[in-house]
CSV table of C-alpha atoms in Angstrom, one decimal:
chain,number,residue,atom,x,y,z
A,1,MET,CA,-1.1,-1.1,-28.2
A,2,ASN,CA,-2.2,-4.8,-28.3
A,3,ILE,CA,-3.5,-5.3,-24.7
A,4,ALA,CA,-3.8,-9.2,-25.2
A,5,GLU,CA,-0.2,-9.3,-26.1
A,6,LEU,CA,0.8,-7.1,-23.3
A,7,ALA,CA,-1.1,-9.3,-20.7
A,8,ASN,CA,0.7,-12.4,-22.2
A,9,GLU,CA,4.0,-10.8,-21.7
A,10,ILE,CA,3.4,-9.8,-18.1
A,11,ARG,CA,2.2,-13.4,-17.4
A,12,CYS,CA,5.6,-14.5,-18.7
A,13,GLY,CA,7.3,-12.4,-16.3
A,14,ASP,CA,8.6,-9.8,-18.8
A,15,ARG,CA,9.8,-6.8,-16.6
A,16,ARG,CA,9.5,-4.2,-19.4
A,17,ALA,CA,6.0,-5.4,-20.0
A,18,LEU,CA,5.2,-5.0,-16.4
A,19,ALA,CA,6.5,-1.5,-16.4
A,20,ARG,CA,4.5,-0.5,-19.4
A,21,GLY,CA,1.5,-2.1,-17.8
A,22,ILE,CA,1.8,-0.2,-14.6
A,23,THR,CA,2.3,3.1,-16.6
A,24,LEU,CA,-0.8,2.4,-18.5
A,25,ILE,CA,-3.1,1.7,-15.4
A,26,GLU,CA,-1.5,5.0,-13.8
A,27,SER,CA,-2.4,7.0,-16.9
A,28,SER,CA,-5.4,9.5,-16.5
A,29,ARG,CA,-6.0,9.6,-20.3
A,30,ALA,CA,-9.5,8.2,-21.2
A,31,ASP,CA,-8.3,5.9,-23.9
A,32,HIS,CA,-5.7,4.5,-21.5
A,33,ARG,CA,-8.4,4.0,-19.0
A,34,CYS,CA,-10.3,1.8,-21.4
A,35,GLN,CA,-7.1,-0.2,-22.3
A,36,SER,CA,-6.3,-0.6,-18.6
A,37,LEU,CA,-9.7,-2.0,-17.9
A,38,LYS,CA,-9.3,-4.6,-20.5
A,39,LEU,CA,-5.8,-5.4,-19.2
A,40,MET,CA,-7.1,-5.8,-15.5
A,41,GLU,CA,-9.9,-8.1,-16.9
A,42,LEU,CA,-7.3,-10.4,-18.5
A,43,LEU,CA,-5.0,-10.5,-15.6
A,44,HIS,CA,-7.0,-10.2,-12.3
A,45,LYS,CA,-7.5,-14.0,-11.8
A,46,ALA,CA,-3.9,-14.8,-12.5
A,47,SER,CA,-3.0,-14.0,-8.8
A,48,GLY,CA,-0.4,-16.7,-8.4
A,49,SER,CA,0.8,-17.2,-4.8
A,50,SER,CA,2.3,-14.0,-3.8
A,51,ILE,CA,2.7,-12.8,-0.3
A,52,ARG,CA,1.9,-9.1,-0.1
A,53,ILE,CA,3.6,-7.2,2.6
A,54,GLY,CA,2.7,-3.7,3.5
A,55,LEU,CA,5.4,-1.5,5.2
A,56,THR,CA,5.0,1.8,6.8
A,57,GLY,CA,7.0,4.0,9.1
A,58,ALA,CA,8.1,7.6,9.7
A,59,PRO,CA,10.6,9.3,7.4
A,60,GLY,CA,14.2,8.4,8.7
A,61,SER,CA,13.1,5.1,10.1
A,62,GLY,CA,15.1,3.2,7.4
A,63,LYS,CA,12.3,1.8,5.2
A,64,SER,CA,14.4,1.7,2.0
A,65,THR,CA,17.5,0.3,3.6
A,66,PHE,CA,15.2,-2.5,5.2
A,67,ILE,CA,13.5,-3.3,1.9
A,68,GLU,CA,16.8,-3.7,0.1
A,69,SER,CA,18.2,-5.9,2.9
A,70,LEU,CA,15.1,-8.0,3.0
A,71,GLY,CA,14.7,-8.2,-0.8
A,72,MET,CA,18.3,-9.3,-1.1
A,73,MET,CA,17.9,-12.0,1.5
A,74,LEU,CA,14.7,-13.3,-0.2
A,75,ILE,CA,16.3,-13.3,-3.6
A,76,GLY,CA,19.1,-15.3,-1.9
A,77,LYS,CA,16.4,-17.8,-1.1
A,78,GLY,CA,15.4,-18.1,-4.8
A,79,LEU,CA,12.2,-15.7,-4.6
A,80,ARG,CA,11.4,-13.0,-7.0
A,81,VAL,CA,10.6,-9.8,-5.3
A,82,MET,CA,8.6,-6.7,-6.4
A,83,VAL,CA,8.7,-3.4,-4.6
A,84,LEU,CA,6.1,-0.7,-4.9
A,85,ALA,CA,7.5,2.4,-3.3
A,86,ILE,CA,5.0,5.4,-2.9
A,87,ASP,CA,6.6,8.8,-2.9
A,88,PRO,CA,4.8,12.0,-1.6
A,89,SER,CA,3.8,14.5,-4.3
A,90,SER,CA,4.2,18.3,-3.8
A,91,ALA,CA,1.1,20.2,-2.8
A,92,TYR,CA,2.5,23.1,-4.9
A,93,SER,CA,3.9,21.6,-8.2
A,94,GLY,CA,2.4,18.2,-8.0
A,95,GLY,CA,5.9,16.6,-8.6
A,96,SER,CA,7.6,13.8,-6.8
A,97,ILE,CA,11.3,12.9,-6.4
A,98,LEU,CA,10.8,9.2,-6.9
A,99,GLY,CA,14.2,8.3,-5.6
A,100,ASP,CA,13.6,4.9,-4.2
A,101,LYS,CA,15.5,3.1,-7.0
A,102,THR,CA,18.6,5.3,-6.3
A,103,ARG,CA,18.2,4.4,-2.5
A,104,MET,CA,17.8,0.7,-3.3
A,105,ASP,CA,20.7,0.5,-5.7
A,106,ARG,CA,21.7,-3.2,-5.3
A,107,LEU,CA,18.1,-4.5,-5.3
A,108,SER,CA,17.3,-2.4,-8.4
A,109,ARG,CA,20.1,-4.1,-10.3
A,110,GLU,CA,18.9,-7.7,-9.5
A,111,HIS,CA,17.1,-9.5,-12.3
A,112,ALA,CA,14.8,-11.3,-9.7
A,113,ALA,CA,13.6,-8.0,-8.4
A,114,PHE,CA,11.4,-5.2,-9.7
A,115,VAL,CA,11.4,-1.7,-8.0
A,116,ARG,CA,8.7,0.7,-9.1
A,117,PRO,CA,8.4,4.2,-7.5
A,118,SER,CA,5.1,5.9,-7.9
A,119,PRO,CA,3.8,9.2,-6.8
A,120,ASN,CA,0.8,9.3,-4.4
A,121,ASN,CA,-0.7,12.4,-6.2
A,122,ALA,CA,-2.1,13.7,-2.9
A,123,VAL,CA,-4.0,10.4,-2.3
A,124,LEU,CA,-4.5,10.0,1.5
A,125,GLY,CA,-3.8,6.8,3.2
A,126,GLY,CA,0.0,6.5,2.2
A,127,VAL,CA,-0.6,4.7,-1.1
A,128,ALA,CA,-1.2,5.8,-4.7
A,129,ARG,CA,-4.5,5.7,-6.6
A,130,ARG,CA,-3.6,2.6,-8.6
A,131,THR,CA,-1.3,0.8,-6.2
A,132,ARG,CA,-3.9,-2.1,-6.0
A,133,GLU,CA,-3.9,-2.6,-9.7
A,134,ALA,CA,-0.1,-2.6,-9.7
A,135,VAL,CA,-0.2,-5.4,-7.1
A,136,VAL,CA,-2.5,-7.4,-9.4
A,137,LEU,CA,0.0,-7.0,-12.3
A,138,GLY,CA,2.8,-8.0,-10.0
A,139,GLN,CA,0.9,-11.2,-9.0
A,140,ALA,CA,0.1,-12.0,-12.4
A,141,ALA,CA,3.8,-11.6,-13.4
A,142,GLY,CA,4.7,-14.3,-10.9
A,143,PHE,CA,6.6,-12.4,-8.1
A,144,ASP,CA,6.8,-14.4,-4.9
A,145,VAL,CA,6.9,-11.4,-2.6
A,146,ILE,CA,5.4,-8.0,-3.3
A,147,ILE,CA,6.3,-5.2,-0.8
A,148,ILE,CA,4.2,-2.1,-0.7
A,149,GLU,CA,6.2,0.9,1.0
A,150,THR,CA,3.9,3.8,2.1
A,151,VAL,CA,4.7,7.5,1.9
A,152,GLY,CA,5.6,7.4,5.6
A,153,VAL,CA,4.1,10.4,7.1
A,154,GLY,CA,2.2,9.2,10.3
A,155,GLN,CA,-0.8,7.5,11.9
A,156,SER,CA,-3.1,7.8,9.1
A,157,GLU,CA,-1.4,5.3,6.8
A,158,THR,CA,-3.8,2.5,7.3
A,159,VAL,CA,-5.0,2.1,3.6
A,160,VAL,CA,-2.1,-0.2,2.8
A,161,SER,CA,-3.5,-2.7,5.2
A,162,GLU,CA,-6.2,-3.3,2.5
A,163,LEU,CA,-3.7,-4.1,0.1
A,164,SER,CA,-1.4,-6.4,2.1
A,165,ASP,CA,-1.5,-9.9,3.7
A,166,ILE,CA,1.1,-8.9,6.4
A,167,PHE,CA,1.5,-5.4,7.7
A,168,LEU,CA,4.8,-4.3,9.1
A,169,LEU,CA,5.4,-1.1,11.1
A,170,LEU,CA,9.1,0.1,11.1
A,171,ILE,CA,10.3,2.2,14.1
A,172,ALA,CA,13.5,4.2,14.7
A,173,PRO,CA,14.7,4.1,18.4
A,174,ALA,CA,15.4,7.3,20.4
A,175,SER,CA,13.2,9.3,18.1
A,176,GLY,CA,10.2,10.1,20.3
A,177,ASP,CA,8.2,7.4,18.7
A,178,GLU,CA,8.2,5.3,21.9
A,179,LEU,CA,5.1,7.1,23.0
A,180,GLN,CA,3.2,6.2,19.9
A,181,GLY,CA,3.3,2.5,21.2
A,182,VAL,CA,0.4,3.2,23.5
A,183,LYS,CA,-1.8,5.1,20.7
A,184,ARG,CA,-4.4,3.4,18.6
A,185,GLY,CA,-4.7,3.5,14.9
A,186,ILE,CA,-1.7,2.2,13.1
A,187,MET,CA,-0.7,0.1,15.9
A,188,GLU,CA,-3.9,-1.9,15.9
A,189,LEU,CA,-3.1,-3.0,12.3
A,190,ALA,CA,0.5,-4.0,12.6
A,191,ASP,CA,1.4,-7.8,12.5
A,192,LEU,CA,5.1,-7.0,13.3
A,193,VAL,CA,6.5,-4.0,14.8
A,194,LEU,CA,10.2,-3.7,13.7
A,195,ILE,CA,12.6,-1.6,15.9
A,196,ASN,CA,15.4,-0.7,13.4
A,197,LYS,CA,18.8,0.7,13.8
A,198,ALA,CA,19.7,-1.8,16.7
A,199,ASP,CA,23.3,-1.3,16.1
A,200,GLY,CA,26.1,0.8,17.4
A,201,ASP,CA,25.2,3.5,19.9
A,202,LEU,CA,21.5,3.0,19.3
A,203,GLU,CA,21.4,-0.7,20.2
A,204,LEU,CA,20.5,-0.3,23.7
A,205,ALA,CA,17.9,2.4,22.9
A,206,ALA,CA,16.4,-0.1,20.4
A,207,THR,CA,16.2,-2.8,22.9
A,208,ARG,CA,14.3,-0.4,25.4
A,209,THR,CA,12.1,0.8,22.5
A,210,CYS,CA,11.2,-2.8,21.6
A,211,THR,CA,10.3,-3.5,25.3
A,212,ASP,CA,8.0,-0.5,25.3
A,213,TYR,CA,6.1,-1.7,22.2
A,214,ALA,CA,5.9,-5.2,23.4
A,215,SER,CA,4.2,-4.0,26.5
A,216,ALA,CA,1.9,-1.8,24.4
A,217,LEU,CA,0.9,-4.6,22.1
A,218,ARG,CA,-0.2,-6.6,25.0
A,219,LEU,CA,-2.7,-4.0,25.8
A,220,LEU,CA,-4.4,-4.3,22.4
A,221,ARG,CA,-7.5,-6.3,21.9
A,222,LYS,CA,-6.7,-9.6,20.0
A,223,ARG,CA,-7.8,-9.6,16.4
A,224,LEU,CA,-9.3,-12.4,14.4
A,225,GLY,CA,-6.2,-12.9,12.4
A,226,ASP,CA,-3.7,-13.0,15.3
A,227,ALA,CA,-1.9,-16.4,15.8
A,228,ASP,CA,-0.4,-17.0,19.2
A,229,GLY,CA,2.5,-14.6,19.8
A,230,PHE,CA,1.2,-11.9,17.3
A,231,PRO,CA,1.4,-9.1,16.9
A,232,LYS,CA,5.0,-8.9,18.4
A,233,ALA,CA,7.8,-6.4,18.4
A,234,VAL,CA,11.4,-7.3,17.5
A,235,THR,CA,14.7,-5.5,17.0
A,236,ILE,CA,16.6,-5.5,13.6
A,237,SER,CA,19.6,-3.8,12.0
A,238,ALA,CA,18.9,-3.0,8.4
A,239,LEU,CA,22.4,-1.6,8.0
A,240,GLU,CA,24.1,-4.8,9.4
A,241,GLU,CA,21.4,-6.9,8.0
A,242,ARG,CA,20.7,-8.6,11.3
A,243,GLY,CA,17.3,-10.1,12.5
A,244,PHE,CA,15.8,-10.5,8.9
A,245,GLU,CA,15.7,-14.4,9.2
A,246,ASP,CA,13.5,-13.9,12.2
A,247,VAL,CA,11.3,-11.4,10.5
A,248,TRP,CA,10.8,-13.8,7.6
A,249,SER,CA,10.3,-16.7,9.8
A,250,GLY,CA,7.5,-14.8,11.6
A,251,ILE,CA,5.9,-13.7,8.1
A,252,GLU,CA,6.1,-17.2,7.0
A,253,SER,CA,4.7,-18.7,10.3
A,254,LEU,CA,1.6,-16.1,10.3
A,255,THR,CA,1.0,-16.8,6.6
A,256,ARG,CA,0.7,-20.6,7.1
A,257,TRP,CA,-1.5,-20.2,10.1
A,258,ARG,CA,-3.9,-17.8,8.6
A,259,GLN,CA,-4.1,-20.0,5.5
A,260,ALA,CA,-4.8,-23.0,7.5
A,261,GLN,CA,-7.5,-21.2,9.5
A,262,GLY,CA,-9.2,-19.9,6.2
A,263,LEU,CA,-8.5,-16.3,7.1
A,264,TRP,CA,-6.1,-15.8,4.2
A,265,ASP,CA,-8.9,-16.1,1.4
A,266,GLN,CA,-11.4,-14.4,3.7
A,267,ARG,CA,-9.2,-11.3,4.1
A,268,ARG,CA,-8.5,-10.9,0.4
A,269,ALA,CA,-12.2,-11.3,-0.2
A,270,GLY,CA,-12.9,-8.5,2.1
A,271,GLN,CA,-10.1,-6.4,0.5
A,272,LEU,CA,-11.7,-6.8,-3.0
A,273,ARG,CA,-14.9,-5.6,-1.6
A,274,TYR,CA,-13.2,-2.6,0.1
A,275,TRP,CA,-11.6,-1.6,-3.3
A,276,PHE,CA,-14.9,-1.9,-5.2
A,277,GLU,CA,-16.4,0.5,-2.7
A,278,GLU,CA,-13.4,2.8,-2.9
A,279,GLU,CA,-13.4,2.8,-6.7
A,280,LEU,CA,-17.1,3.6,-6.7
A,281,ARG,CA,-16.5,6.6,-4.4
A,282,GLN,CA,-13.6,7.9,-6.6
A,283,GLN,CA,-16.0,7.6,-9.7
A,284,LEU,CA,-18.7,9.6,-7.9
A,285,LEU,CA,-16.1,12.2,-6.8
A,286,ALA,CA,-14.9,12.4,-10.5
A,287,GLN,CA,-18.3,13.5,-11.4
A,288,MET,CA,-17.7,16.7,-9.5
A,289,GLY,CA,-14.8,17.4,-11.7
A,290,THR,CA,-16.8,17.9,-15.0
A,291,THR,CA,-17.3,21.6,-16.1
A,292,LYS,CA,-21.1,21.4,-15.6
A,293,ALA,CA,-20.7,20.2,-12.0
A,294,LYS,CA,-18.0,22.8,-11.2
A,295,VAL,CA,-20.3,25.6,-12.5
A,296,GLU,CA,-23.2,24.2,-10.2
A,297,LEU,CA,-20.9,23.7,-7.3
A,298,ALA,CA,-19.7,27.4,-7.6
A,299,ARG,CA,-23.4,28.5,-7.8
A,300,VAL,CA,-24.5,26.6,-4.7
A,301,GLY,CA,-21.3,27.5,-2.8
A,302,ASP,CA,-22.1,31.2,-3.5
A,303,ARG,CA,-25.4,30.7,-1.9
A,304,VAL,CA,-23.9,29.0,1.2
A,305,ALA,CA,-21.4,31.9,1.5
A,306,LEU,CA,-24.3,34.4,1.4
A,307,GLY,CA,-26.2,32.5,4.1
A,308,GLU,CA,-29.0,31.5,1.7
A,309,LEU,CA,-28.3,27.8,2.3
A,310,THR,CA,-26.8,25.7,5.2
A,311,PRO,CA,-23.9,23.5,4.3
A,312,MET,CA,-26.0,20.3,4.8
A,313,ASN,CA,-28.9,21.6,2.5
A,314,ALA,CA,-26.4,22.6,0.1
A,315,VAL,CA,-25.0,19.0,0.1
A,316,GLU,CA,-28.5,17.7,-0.4
A,317,GLU,CA,-28.9,20.1,-3.4
A,318,MET,CA,-25.8,18.9,-5.0
A,319,MET,CA,-26.6,15.3,-4.5
A,320,THR,CA,-29.9,15.7,-6.2
A,321,TYR,CA,-28.2,17.5,-9.0
A,322,LEU,CA,-25.7,14.6,-9.6
A,323,ARG,CA,-28.5,12.0,-9.4
A,324,SER,CA,-30.4,13.7,-12.1
A,325,GLY,CA,-27.4,13.2,-14.3
A,326,SER,CA,-27.0,16.8,-15.3
A,327,ALA,CA,-23.4,16.8,-14.5
A,328,LEU,CA,-22.7,14.2,-17.3
């Protein structure tokens, strides 16, 4: 594979080249890893002016419908939209359904859109291992808006905030999530809390839920990147495509404010540092997967099980082993 040629095709916005590039960076093959490093080196500075939007919410909150409605509206405004949808992987088979393109049928057919489902491969935090690199490729390809949809399993999905400029939390009314509004964690990271399904019989419940969340958000300590009025809760209907102009207006308003305050670039610089440290942690963990390391791990584990070593002392012994380079 000619990596320089692939990089040039991605810069030109070639969707097939972008798909090949993402497949390359997601591959675990050693030769593909070397090629993906070269590809990232060629493209990491071609960041463009993309707005990266992180989206999370419990299963059933309507994330796919929301993304399709928002994406279609943005395309109508002349913008190009990339969607990175993370699907959970089975703990037993390791497989994933990857059905997001089916759920976003209209958006998937649009030439100005690119929808890419990826398995999370049991990576915690709601995103896949190489989502950050896929975002970089999308920026290099010139997409105006990049939406990162998390797995959607609960309060732990905070890693997406280290990938995005704007973080959205999608809530379904009358689902018991109203009580989550007073909890910490993911609520502290959201810029906009969107109460979906504000239509039909659920419209009144959605309004009540929005009021609950608005009250809860006022209790949170103001963050450095919060403009006046943010974070805030609003009601929307993805089914009837209502409220999306207000959502986009809020995203643009917060984006302009953060850029004017110098917080936009500061946030992205902090994210780069985070992903450097995260990649380093993953590489160190990978050393534990070598055959030699597994043998040593089993030996030390047996000593812990027999009571010859405390878990803490066993960790120190393994760290000494890894520092010696014997696992390589």
